[in-house]
CSV table of C-alpha atoms in Angstrom, one decimal:
chain,number,residue,atom,x,y,z
A,8,MET,CA,168.4,158.1,89.8
A,9,PRO,CA,165.6,156.4,91.7
A,10,VAL,CA,166.6,152.9,92.9
A,11,LYS,CA,164.6,150.1,91.5
A,12,PRO,CA,163.2,148.0,94.3
A,13,SER,CA,164.5,144.5,94.7
A,14,PHE,CA,162.2,141.5,93.8
A,15,SER,CA,161.9,140.6,97.5
A,16,SER,CA,160.8,144.2,98.5
A,17,GLU,CA,158.3,144.2,95.6
A,18,ILE,CA,156.7,141.0,96.9
A,19,VAL,CA,156.6,142.5,100.4
A,20,ASN,CA,154.9,145.6,99.1
A,21,LEU,CA,152.2,143.5,97.4
A,22,LEU,CA,150.9,142.2,100.7
A,23,TYR,CA,149.2,145.3,102.0
A,24,SER,CA,146.4,143.5,103.7
A,25,ALA,CA,148.3,140.4,104.7
A,26,GLU,CA,148.5,139.5,108.3
A,27,THR,CA,151.5,140.4,110.4
A,28,ASN,CA,155.2,139.8,109.5
A,29,PRO,CA,157.0,140.1,106.1
A,30,VAL,CA,158.8,137.2,104.6
A,31,GLN,CA,162.1,138.6,105.9
A,32,SER,CA,161.3,137.2,109.3
A,33,CYS,CA,161.2,133.6,108.0
A,34,ILE,CA,163.4,131.2,110.0
A,35,GLN,CA,163.3,128.5,107.3
A,36,CYS,CA,162.0,125.9,109.7
A,37,GLY,CA,159.8,124.2,107.1
A,38,THR,CA,156.6,124.1,109.1
A,39,CYS,CA,154.7,125.6,106.2
A,40,SER,CA,155.9,122.9,103.8
A,41,SER,CA,155.3,120.0,106.1
A,42,THR,CA,151.8,121.3,106.9
A,43,CYS,CA,150.8,122.1,103.3
A,44,PRO,CA,148.3,119.5,101.9
A,45,VAL,CA,149.5,120.2,98.3
A,46,ALA,CA,153.3,120.6,98.9
A,47,ASP,CA,153.9,117.2,97.2
A,48,PHE,CA,152.5,118.7,93.9
A,49,MET,CA,154.7,121.8,94.0
A,50,ASP,CA,158.0,122.1,92.3
A,51,HIS,CA,159.2,124.4,95.1
A,52,SER,CA,157.8,124.0,98.6
A,53,PRO,CA,156.5,127.1,100.4
A,54,ARG,CA,159.7,127.2,102.5
A,55,ASN,CA,161.7,127.1,99.3
A,56,ILE,CA,159.7,129.8,97.6
A,57,ILE,CA,160.4,132.1,100.6
A,58,ALA,CA,164.1,131.3,100.4
A,59,LEU,CA,164.1,132.1,96.6
A,60,ILE,CA,162.2,135.4,97.2
A,61,ARG,CA,164.7,136.5,99.9
A,62,ALA,CA,167.5,135.7,97.5
A,63,ASP,CA,165.9,137.9,94.9
A,64,LEU,CA,165.7,135.0,92.4
A,65,ARG,CA,162.8,136.4,90.5
A,66,LYS,CA,162.7,133.9,87.6
A,67,PRO,CA,162.6,130.6,89.5
A,68,VAL,CA,159.8,132.1,91.7
A,69,LEU,CA,157.7,133.3,88.8
A,70,SER,CA,158.1,130.2,86.8
A,71,SER,CA,157.2,128.0,89.8
A,72,ASN,CA,153.9,126.2,89.9
A,73,ALA,CA,153.8,126.4,93.7
A,74,PHE,CA,151.4,129.4,94.2
A,75,TRP,CA,148.9,128.0,91.7
A,76,TYR,CA,148.6,124.9,93.8
A,77,CYS,CA,147.8,126.9,96.9
A,78,ALA,CA,144.1,126.4,97.7
A,79,SER,CA,144.2,129.1,100.5
A,80,CYS,CA,143.6,126.7,103.4
A,81,TYR,CA,145.8,128.9,105.6
A,82,GLN,CA,147.2,126.0,107.5
A,83,CYS,CA,150.7,127.4,106.9
A,84,THR,CA,149.6,130.9,108.0
A,85,VAL,CA,148.2,129.8,111.4
A,86,ARG,CA,151.2,127.5,112.1
A,87,CYS,CA,154.1,129.8,111.0
A,88,PRO,CA,156.2,130.4,114.2
A,89,ALA,CA,157.5,133.6,112.6
A,90,GLY,CA,153.9,134.9,112.1
A,91,ILE,CA,154.1,135.2,108.3
A,92,ASP,CA,150.9,135.0,106.3
A,93,ILE,CA,152.2,132.5,103.8
A,94,ALA,CA,148.8,131.9,102.1
A,95,GLY,CA,148.6,135.7,101.7
A,96,MET,CA,152.0,135.6,100.1
A,97,MET,CA,150.8,133.0,97.6
A,98,TYR,CA,147.9,135.3,96.7
A,99,GLY,CA,150.4,138.1,96.2
A,100,LEU,CA,152.5,135.9,93.9
A,101,LYS,CA,149.4,135.0,91.8
A,102,ARG,CA,148.6,138.6,91.3
A,103,TYR,CA,152.2,139.6,90.6
A,104,SER,CA,152.6,136.8,88.0
A,105,MET,CA,149.3,137.8,86.3
A,106,TRP,CA,150.1,141.5,86.2
A,107,ARG,CA,153.5,140.7,84.6
A,108,ASN,CA,151.8,138.1,82.4
A,109,HIS,CA,154.4,135.6,83.6
A,110,ILE,CA,152.2,132.5,83.5
A,111,ARG,CA,153.7,129.1,83.4
A,112,ARG,CA,152.6,127.1,80.4
A,113,GLY,CA,149.7,124.6,81.2
A,114,THR,CA,148.6,126.6,84.2
A,115,ILE,CA,144.8,127.2,84.1
A,116,GLY,CA,144.6,128.9,87.5
A,117,ALA,CA,145.4,132.3,86.1
A,118,ASP,CA,142.9,131.9,83.3
A,119,PHE,CA,140.2,130.6,85.7
A,120,SER,CA,140.7,133.6,88.1
A,121,ARG,CA,140.5,136.1,85.3
A,122,ARG,CA,137.4,134.5,83.9
A,123,PHE,CA,135.9,134.6,87.4
A,124,ALA,CA,136.7,138.2,87.9
A,125,ARG,CA,135.2,139.2,84.5
A,126,MET,CA,132.1,137.3,85.4
A,127,ILE,CA,131.7,139.1,88.7
A,128,LEU,CA,132.3,142.5,87.1
A,129,LYS,CA,129.6,141.7,84.6
A,130,ASN,CA,126.9,140.0,86.6
A,131,GLY,CA,127.8,140.6,90.3
A,132,LYS,CA,127.3,137.0,91.1
A,133,SER,CA,129.0,133.7,90.3
A,134,PHE,CA,127.6,131.3,87.7
A,135,GLU,CA,129.3,128.0,88.2
A,136,PRO,CA,128.7,126.3,84.8
A,137,ALA,CA,130.4,129.2,82.9
A,138,LEU,CA,133.5,128.8,85.1
A,139,ALA,CA,134.0,125.1,84.6
A,140,THR,CA,133.0,124.5,81.0
A,141,PRO,CA,136.1,126.2,79.4
A,142,TYR,CA,138.3,123.5,81.0
A,143,LEU,CA,136.1,120.5,80.2
A,144,PHE,CA,138.7,118.9,77.8
A,145,HIS,CA,141.7,120.1,79.8
A,146,TYR,CA,142.1,116.8,81.6
A,147,GLY,CA,141.3,114.5,78.6
A,148,LEU,CA,138.4,112.5,77.5
A,149,ARG,CA,137.9,110.3,80.5
A,150,THR,CA,137.6,113.2,82.8
A,151,PHE,CA,135.3,115.0,80.4
A,152,LEU,CA,133.0,112.0,80.3
A,153,TYR,CA,133.0,111.9,84.1
A,154,ASP,CA,132.3,115.6,84.4
A,155,ALA,CA,129.5,115.4,81.8
A,156,ARG,CA,127.9,112.6,83.8
A,157,ASN,CA,128.3,114.6,87.0
A,158,ALA,CA,126.6,117.7,85.4
A,159,LEU,CA,123.7,115.5,84.2
A,160,ALA,CA,123.3,114.0,87.7
A,161,LEU,CA,123.2,117.5,89.3
A,162,PHE,CA,120.8,118.6,86.6
A,163,MET,CA,118.5,115.7,87.4
A,164,LYS,CA,118.6,116.6,91.1
A,165,GLY,CA,117.7,120.3,90.2
A,166,ARG,CA,121.1,121.5,91.4
A,167,LEU,CA,122.6,122.7,88.1
A,168,PRO,CA,122.2,126.5,87.6
A,169,LEU,CA,121.1,127.1,84.0
A,170,PHE,CA,120.9,130.9,84.0
A,171,PRO,CA,123.2,133.4,85.6
A,172,LYS,CA,121.7,135.6,88.3
A,173,ARG,CA,122.1,139.3,88.1
A,174,LEU,CA,122.0,142.2,90.6
A,175,LYS,CA,119.0,144.5,90.6
A,176,ARG,CA,121.3,147.6,90.6
A,177,SER,CA,124.0,146.1,88.4
A,178,ALA,CA,124.8,149.4,86.7
A,179,ARG,CA,125.4,151.1,90.0
A,180,PHE,CA,127.4,148.0,91.2
A,181,ARG,CA,129.7,148.4,88.1
A,182,GLY,CA,129.8,152.1,88.9
A,183,VAL,CA,131.3,151.3,92.3
A,184,LEU,CA,134.0,149.1,90.9
A,185,ASN,CA,134.8,151.6,88.2
A,186,ARG,CA,135.5,154.2,90.8
A,187,ILE,CA,138.2,151.9,92.3
A,188,ILE,CA,140.0,151.3,89.0
A,189,PRO,CA,138.4,152.6,85.8
A,190,MET,CA,138.1,149.4,83.8
A,191,GLY,CA,136.9,150.8,80.5
A,192,ARG,CA,134.7,148.2,78.8
A,193,VAL,CA,136.2,145.1,80.4
A,194,ALA,CA,132.9,143.8,81.5
B,13,MET,CA,113.8,136.3,118.8
B,14,LYS,CA,117.4,137.1,117.5
B,15,ALA,CA,117.6,138.7,114.2
B,16,TYR,CA,120.4,138.8,111.6
B,17,SER,CA,121.1,139.9,108.1
B,18,TYR,CA,121.5,136.8,106.0
B,19,TYR,CA,124.0,136.5,103.1
B,20,PRO,CA,123.3,133.2,101.3
B,21,GLY,CA,126.1,133.5,98.7
B,22,CYS,CA,126.0,132.3,95.1
B,23,SER,CA,126.2,128.6,95.8
B,24,LEU,CA,123.1,128.5,98.0
B,25,GLU,CA,120.9,129.8,95.2
B,26,LYS,CA,121.1,126.6,93.3
B,27,MET,CA,123.9,124.0,93.7
B,28,ALA,CA,123.6,124.1,97.5
B,29,ALA,CA,119.9,125.0,97.7
B,30,SER,CA,119.4,122.3,100.3
B,31,TYR,CA,121.8,124.2,102.6
B,32,HIS,CA,119.6,127.3,102.2
B,33,VAL,CA,116.3,125.5,102.9
B,34,SER,CA,117.6,123.5,105.9
B,35,THR,CA,119.1,126.7,107.3
B,36,MET,CA,115.8,128.5,107.1
B,37,GLU,CA,113.9,125.6,108.7
B,38,VAL,CA,116.3,125.1,111.6
B,39,ALA,CA,116.8,128.9,112.2
B,40,GLN,CA,113.0,129.2,112.5
B,41,ARG,CA,112.8,126.4,115.1
B,42,LEU,CA,115.7,128.0,117.1
B,43,GLY,CA,114.1,131.4,117.1
B,44,VAL,CA,116.6,133.0,114.8
B,45,GLU,CA,115.3,135.4,112.2
B,46,LEU,CA,117.4,135.5,109.1
B,47,LYS,CA,116.6,138.5,106.8
B,48,GLU,CA,118.2,138.1,103.4
B,49,LEU,CA,120.5,140.9,102.4
B,50,GLU,CA,118.9,143.1,99.8
B,51,ASP,CA,120.6,143.0,96.3
B,52,TRP,CA,123.8,141.4,97.6
B,53,ASN,CA,126.8,140.6,95.3
B,54,CYS,CA,129.4,137.8,95.2
B,55,CYS,CA,132.0,137.9,97.9
B,56,GLY,CA,134.8,137.4,95.4
B,57,ALA,CA,135.5,133.8,96.5
B,58,THR,CA,139.2,133.1,96.4
B,59,ALA,CA,139.6,133.8,92.7
B,60,TYR,CA,138.9,137.5,92.8
B,61,PHE,CA,141.7,138.0,95.3
B,62,HIS,CA,144.1,136.3,92.8
B,63,VAL,CA,143.3,139.2,90.4
B,64,ASP,CA,143.0,142.3,92.5
B,65,GLU,CA,142.9,142.7,96.3
B,66,LEU,CA,141.4,146.2,96.4
B,67,LEU,CA,138.5,145.3,94.1
B,68,ALA,CA,137.9,142.1,96.0
B,69,HIS,CA,137.6,144.1,99.3
B,70,THR,CA,135.2,146.4,97.5
B,71,LEU,CA,132.9,143.5,96.7
B,72,SER,CA,132.7,142.6,100.4
B,73,ALA,CA,132.5,146.2,101.5
B,74,ARG,CA,129.3,146.7,99.4
B,75,ASN,CA,127.6,143.8,101.1
B,76,LEU,CA,128.8,145.1,104.5
B,77,ALA,CA,127.5,148.5,103.8
B,78,ILE,CA,124.1,147.2,102.8
B,79,ALA,CA,124.0,145.1,106.0
B,80,GLU,CA,124.9,148.1,108.1
B,81,LYS,CA,121.7,149.9,106.9
B,82,THR,CA,119.7,147.2,108.7
B,83,GLY,CA,121.8,147.5,111.9
B,84,LEU,CA,121.9,143.7,112.1
B,85,ASP,CA,125.0,141.4,112.2
B,86,LEU,CA,125.7,139.6,109.0
B,87,VAL,CA,125.5,135.8,108.9
B,88,ALA,CA,127.0,133.7,106.1
B,89,PRO,CA,126.5,129.9,105.8
B,90,CYS,CA,129.4,129.6,103.4
B,91,SER,CA,132.9,129.4,104.9
B,92,GLY,CA,134.5,131.3,102.0
B,93,CYS,CA,131.9,134.2,102.1
B,94,TYR,CA,132.3,134.3,105.9
B,95,LYS,CA,136.1,134.6,105.7
B,96,ASN,CA,136.1,137.2,103.0
B,97,MET,CA,133.5,139.5,104.6
B,98,TYR,CA,135.0,139.0,108.0
B,99,PHE,CA,138.5,140.1,107.0
B,100,THR,CA,137.3,143.0,104.7
B,101,ASN,CA,135.3,144.3,107.7
B,102,ALA,CA,138.5,144.0,109.9
B,103,HIS,CA,140.9,145.5,107.4
B,104,LEU,CA,138.6,148.5,106.6
B,105,LYS,CA,138.2,149.2,110.3
B,106,GLU,CA,142.0,149.0,110.9
B,107,ASP,CA,142.9,151.0,107.8
B,108,PRO,CA,141.1,154.3,107.4
B,109,ASP,CA,142.8,155.1,104.1
B,110,LEU,CA,141.5,151.9,102.6
B,111,ALA,CA,138.1,152.6,104.0
B,112,GLU,CA,138.1,156.1,102.6
B,113,HIS,CA,139.1,154.8,99.2
B,114,ILE,CA,136.4,152.2,99.1
B,115,ASN,CA,133.8,154.6,100.6
B,116,TYR,CA,134.4,157.0,97.8
B,117,ALA,CA,133.5,154.2,95.4
B,118,LEU,CA,130.5,153.0,97.4
B,119,GLN,CA,128.9,156.5,96.9
B,120,GLU,CA,128.0,155.4,93.4
B,121,ASP,CA,125.5,153.1,95.0
B,122,ASP,CA,124.5,155.4,97.9
B,123,LEU,CA,126.3,153.2,100.4
B,124,GLN,CA,128.9,153.8,103.1
B,125,PHE,CA,130.9,151.5,105.2
B,126,SER,CA,131.4,152.4,108.8
B,127,GLY,CA,132.3,149.2,110.5
B,128,SER,CA,129.2,149.1,112.8
B,129,ILE,CA,128.3,145.4,112.4
B,130,GLN,CA,130.0,142.0,112.9
B,131,VAL,CA,130.3,139.2,110.4
B,132,ARG,CA,129.4,135.7,111.7
B,133,HIS,CA,129.3,132.2,110.4
B,134,LEU,CA,126.0,130.3,110.7
B,135,ILE,CA,127.4,127.5,112.8
B,136,GLU,CA,129.0,130.1,115.2
B,137,VAL,CA,125.6,131.8,115.6
B,138,PHE,CA,123.9,128.5,116.4
B,139,VAL,CA,126.6,127.4,118.9
B,140,ARG,CA,127.4,130.7,120.6
B,141,ASP,CA,124.3,132.8,120.3
B,142,VAL,CA,121.6,130.2,120.5
B,143,GLY,CA,123.7,127.8,122.6
B,144,ILE,CA,124.1,124.1,122.8
B,145,ASP,CA,121.7,123.8,125.7
B,146,GLU,CA,119.0,125.6,123.8
B,147,ILE,CA,119.5,123.4,120.8
B,148,LYS,CA,119.3,120.3,123.0
B,149,LYS,CA,115.8,121.4,124.1
B,150,ARG,CA,114.6,121.4,120.5
B,151,VAL,CA,115.7,117.8,119.8
B,152,SER,CA,112.7,115.5,119.4
B,153,SER,CA,114.2,112.6,117.5
B,154,PRO,CA,117.9,112.4,118.4
B,155,LEU,CA,120.3,110.9,115.9
B,156,LYS,CA,121.1,108.0,118.2
B,157,GLY,CA,124.0,105.8,117.2
B,158,LEU,CA,124.7,107.8,114.0
B,159,ARG,CA,128.4,108.3,113.6
B,160,VAL,CA,129.0,111.7,112.0
B,161,ALA,CA,132.3,113.1,111.0
B,162,PRO,CA,132.4,116.8,111.7
B,163,TYR,CA,134.2,118.4,108.8
B,164,TYR,CA,135.4,121.9,109.7
B,165,GLY,CA,137.4,122.5,106.5
B,166,CYS,CA,139.5,125.6,106.4
B,167,GLN,CA,137.9,129.0,106.6
B,168,VAL,CA,135.5,128.7,109.5
B,169,VAL,CA,138.6,128.4,111.7
B,170,ARG,CA,141.5,129.7,109.6
B,171,PRO,CA,143.0,132.3,109.5
B,172,GLN,CA,142.3,132.9,113.2
B,173,LYS,CA,139.6,135.6,113.6
B,174,ASP,CA,138.7,136.0,117.2
B,175,ARG,CA,139.6,133.6,119.9
B,176,GLU,CA,138.7,130.3,118.3
B,177,ASP,CA,141.0,127.3,118.6
B,178,VAL,CA,142.6,126.8,115.2
B,179,GLU,CA,144.3,123.5,116.0
B,180,HIS,CA,141.7,121.6,118.1
B,181,PRO,CA,138.3,123.2,117.8
B,182,ARG,CA,135.5,121.2,119.5
B,183,PHE,CA,132.3,123.2,118.9
B,184,PHE,CA,131.2,121.0,115.9
B,185,GLU,CA,131.6,117.9,118.0
B,186,ASP,CA,129.6,119.5,120.8
B,187,LEU,CA,126.9,120.4,118.4
B,188,LEU,CA,126.6,116.9,117.0
B,189,SER,CA,126.6,115.4,120.5
B,190,ALA,CA,123.8,117.8,121.4
B,191,VAL,CA,121.6,116.3,118.7
B,192,GLY,CA,122.3,112.7,119.8
B,193,ALA,CA,124.9,111.8,117.2
B,194,THR,CA,128.3,110.3,117.9
B,195,PRO,CA,131.0,112.6,116.5
B,196,THR,CA,133.8,110.7,114.7
B,197,ASP,CA,137.3,111.5,115.8
B,198,TYR,CA,139.4,111.7,112.7
B,199,PRO,CA,142.7,113.6,112.2
B,200,LEU,CA,141.8,115.3,109.0
B,201,LYS,CA,138.8,117.2,110.2
B,202,LEU,CA,140.5,120.5,109.5
B,203,ARG,CA,142.2,119.5,106.3
B,204,CYS,CA,141.4,121.4,103.0
B,205,CYS,CA,138.9,119.8,100.5
B,206,GLY,CA,140.8,121.3,97.6
B,207,GLY,CA,138.6,124.2,97.0
B,208,SER,CA,138.7,125.5,93.4
B,209,LEU,CA,141.6,123.2,92.6
B,210,ILE,CA,138.9,120.8,91.5
B,211,VAL,CA,138.8,122.9,88.4
B,212,THR,CA,142.4,124.2,88.1
B,213,ASN,CA,144.4,121.2,89.4
B,214,ARG,CA,142.2,118.2,89.3
B,215,ARG,CA,144.7,115.5,90.3
B,216,ALA,CA,145.7,117.4,93.5
B,217,ALA,CA,142.1,118.0,94.4
B,218,LEU,CA,141.1,114.4,93.9
B,219,THR,CA,144.0,113.3,96.1
B,220,MET,CA,142.8,115.7,98.9
B,221,VAL,CA,139.2,114.5,98.6
B,222,ARG,CA,140.3,110.8,98.7
B,223,ASP,CA,142.5,111.4,101.8
B,224,LEU,CA,139.7,113.1,103.6
B,225,LEU,CA,137.0,110.6,102.8
B,226,GLN,CA,139.2,107.6,103.5
B,227,ASN,CA,140.3,109.0,106.8
B,228,ALA,CA,136.6,109.6,107.9
B,229,VAL,CA,135.6,106.1,106.7
B,230,ASP,CA,138.6,104.4,108.4
B,231,ARG,CA,137.5,106.0,111.7
B,232,GLY,CA,134.0,104.6,111.3
B,233,ALA,CA,132.0,107.6,110.0
B,234,GLN,CA,128.6,106.9,108.3
B,235,VAL,CA,128.2,110.5,107.1
B,236,ILE,CA,130.2,113.7,106.9
B,237,ALA,CA,128.7,116.9,108.1
B,238,THR,CA,129.9,120.1,106.4
B,239,VAL,CA,129.6,123.9,107.0
B,240,CYS,CA,130.5,125.0,103.4
B,241,PRO,CA,128.9,124.4,100.0
B,242,LEU,CA,132.2,124.0,98.2
B,243,CYS,CA,133.3,121.3,100.7
B,244,GLN,CA,130.0,119.5,100.1
B,245,LEU,CA,130.4,119.7,96.4
B,246,ASN,CA,134.0,118.5,96.3
B,247,LEU,CA,133.5,115.7,98.8
B,248,GLU,CA,130.2,114.4,97.4
B,249,CYS,CA,130.3,114.9,93.6
B,250,TYR,CA,133.8,113.7,93.0
B,251,GLN,CA,133.6,110.4,95.0
B,252,ARG,CA,132.9,108.4,91.9
B,253,HIS,CA,135.8,110.1,90.2
B,254,VAL,CA,138.1,109.3,93.2
B,255,ASN,CA,137.0,105.7,93.1
B,256,ARG,CA,137.9,105.4,89.5
B,257,GLU,CA,141.2,107.2,89.8
B,258,PHE,CA,142.4,105.5,92.9
B,259,GLY,CA,140.6,102.1,92.9
B,260,THR,CA,138.8,102.9,96.1
B,261,ASN,CA,135.2,102.0,97.0
B,262,LEU,CA,134.0,105.1,98.7
B,263,SER,CA,130.3,105.9,99.2
B,264,LEU,CA,129.9,108.3,102.0
B,265,PRO,CA,127.0,110.7,102.2
B,266,ILE,CA,127.9,114.4,102.8
B,267,LEU,CA,125.2,116.5,104.5
B,268,TYR,CA,125.1,120.0,105.8
B,269,PHE,CA,125.1,120.3,109.5
B,270,THR,CA,121.8,122.1,109.3
B,271,GLN,CA,120.2,119.1,107.7
B,272,LEU,CA,121.3,116.9,110.6
B,273,LEU,CA,120.1,119.4,113.1
B,274,GLY,CA,116.8,119.5,111.3
B,275,LEU,CA,116.4,115.7,111.3
B,276,ALA,CA,117.0,115.7,115.0
B,277,MET,CA,114.4,118.3,115.5
B,278,GLY,CA,111.9,116.2,113.7
B,279,ILE,CA,111.7,118.2,110.5
B,280,PRO,CA,110.8,116.0,107.5
B,281,ALA,CA,113.8,115.1,105.3
B,282,LYS,CA,112.2,116.6,102.2
B,283,ARG,CA,111.8,120.0,103.8
B,284,LEU,CA,115.5,119.9,104.6
B,285,GLY,CA,116.4,119.4,100.9
B,286,ILE,CA,117.4,115.8,101.6
B,287,GLY,CA,117.0,113.7,98.4
B,288,THR,CA,119.1,116.0,96.1
B,289,GLU,CA,122.4,114.3,97.0
B,290,LEU,CA,124.5,112.3,94.5
B,291,VAL,CA,125.4,109.9,97.3
B,292,ALA,CA,122.1,109.0,98.9
B,293,PRO,CA,122.0,109.3,102.7
B,294,ALA,CA,119.9,106.1,103.3
B,295,PHE,CA,119.6,106.7,107.1
B,296,ALA,CA,118.1,110.2,106.5
B,297,LEU,CA,115.7,109.2,103.8
B,298,ALA,CA,114.4,106.5,106.0
B,299,ARG,CA,113.4,109.0,108.7
């Protein structure tokens, strides 16, 4: 019988292009948490998340909001005395939770990222309005009115893109991505 | 004349068009030729890496392979694009298996990655390749007495790429001093603007924007200079929202470093895209 890998080793294996050391080398000093500009918003600090992963506590890690608050500023990564790419680990957790469809209720980060990926597969370029509009009402009426005003101001200044740009060789571009992972008719 | 491949990135096509036009104006004055990359695609930003790392590297690899055909180093004015393409270039060079996999896919577009060029950020090209002394020589109307907060943000300096100082970089200050401005010393110059959290976690992003702006204002800044279109958007377009949420009274113009360089070189404000801001830079419009 093959042995099923532990949660902590699964997470380590996700980070194939992360920099340097695996989470096992963490010394639990808390530099990451104290340096993180969004730690106050997280239910588990980055240090805590690493401790939970090492204890193989899959559920509290996957139901945490911590990695969806990570804006990938890499402050933790450059300061970690054990040389762990903590921001890279947060990316890994985002991917893992999406693959397993283990998305915390009320999290729009996963939906946003998927939408973004679909847009790039289709057009090859980003089109900002299509990314932001699905969430216009997410933060309530006041924020909606604010955002609408902002969009109008940008439009008046000629800064609001109205049409998505496309690649010249978009079919071949999709052909490239399809050779990596055949995506069927996703885009 | 130094020549480079130029990767504008999605934002510079519209929302940050002023960054593009000011880059072109200033580059020309500095004898830097920027040749736009043919049929480039999105770098994947941060969001594509949330979904799939291999595909995200493939996006950057395609751009790198197109640039390799020109034989010129690739320059990006956006910090996110720079970071993504820099690290894809590095990973593919270090990992032949990964390169082989991606090269198999790139055959579909008659492209191959070989790792023959470097990826650079625009500010790095100006500071290192052109040089501070050379820039000083082109200054005709120095920004005397203007207190400018250099905003590095994240990805120009982090994660560490080459030998740059990730804790106390000084190159942006040196550049601003070279054009006659007074760089503001403020502790949050390397702090994140919130990035895409402005869409996905609004409250957290607004808090980050507030902290940054307040810190720069408290230290006497009259304008913030940025090197990234997303930093510019977050810091500028959400000021009113921050004021409403936190009861602050912030009104700080956010300009691209290229616009300030251009003003110091005597290029008319309009040709630098100045006038399209949501927080009007009165000092610049008066020039």
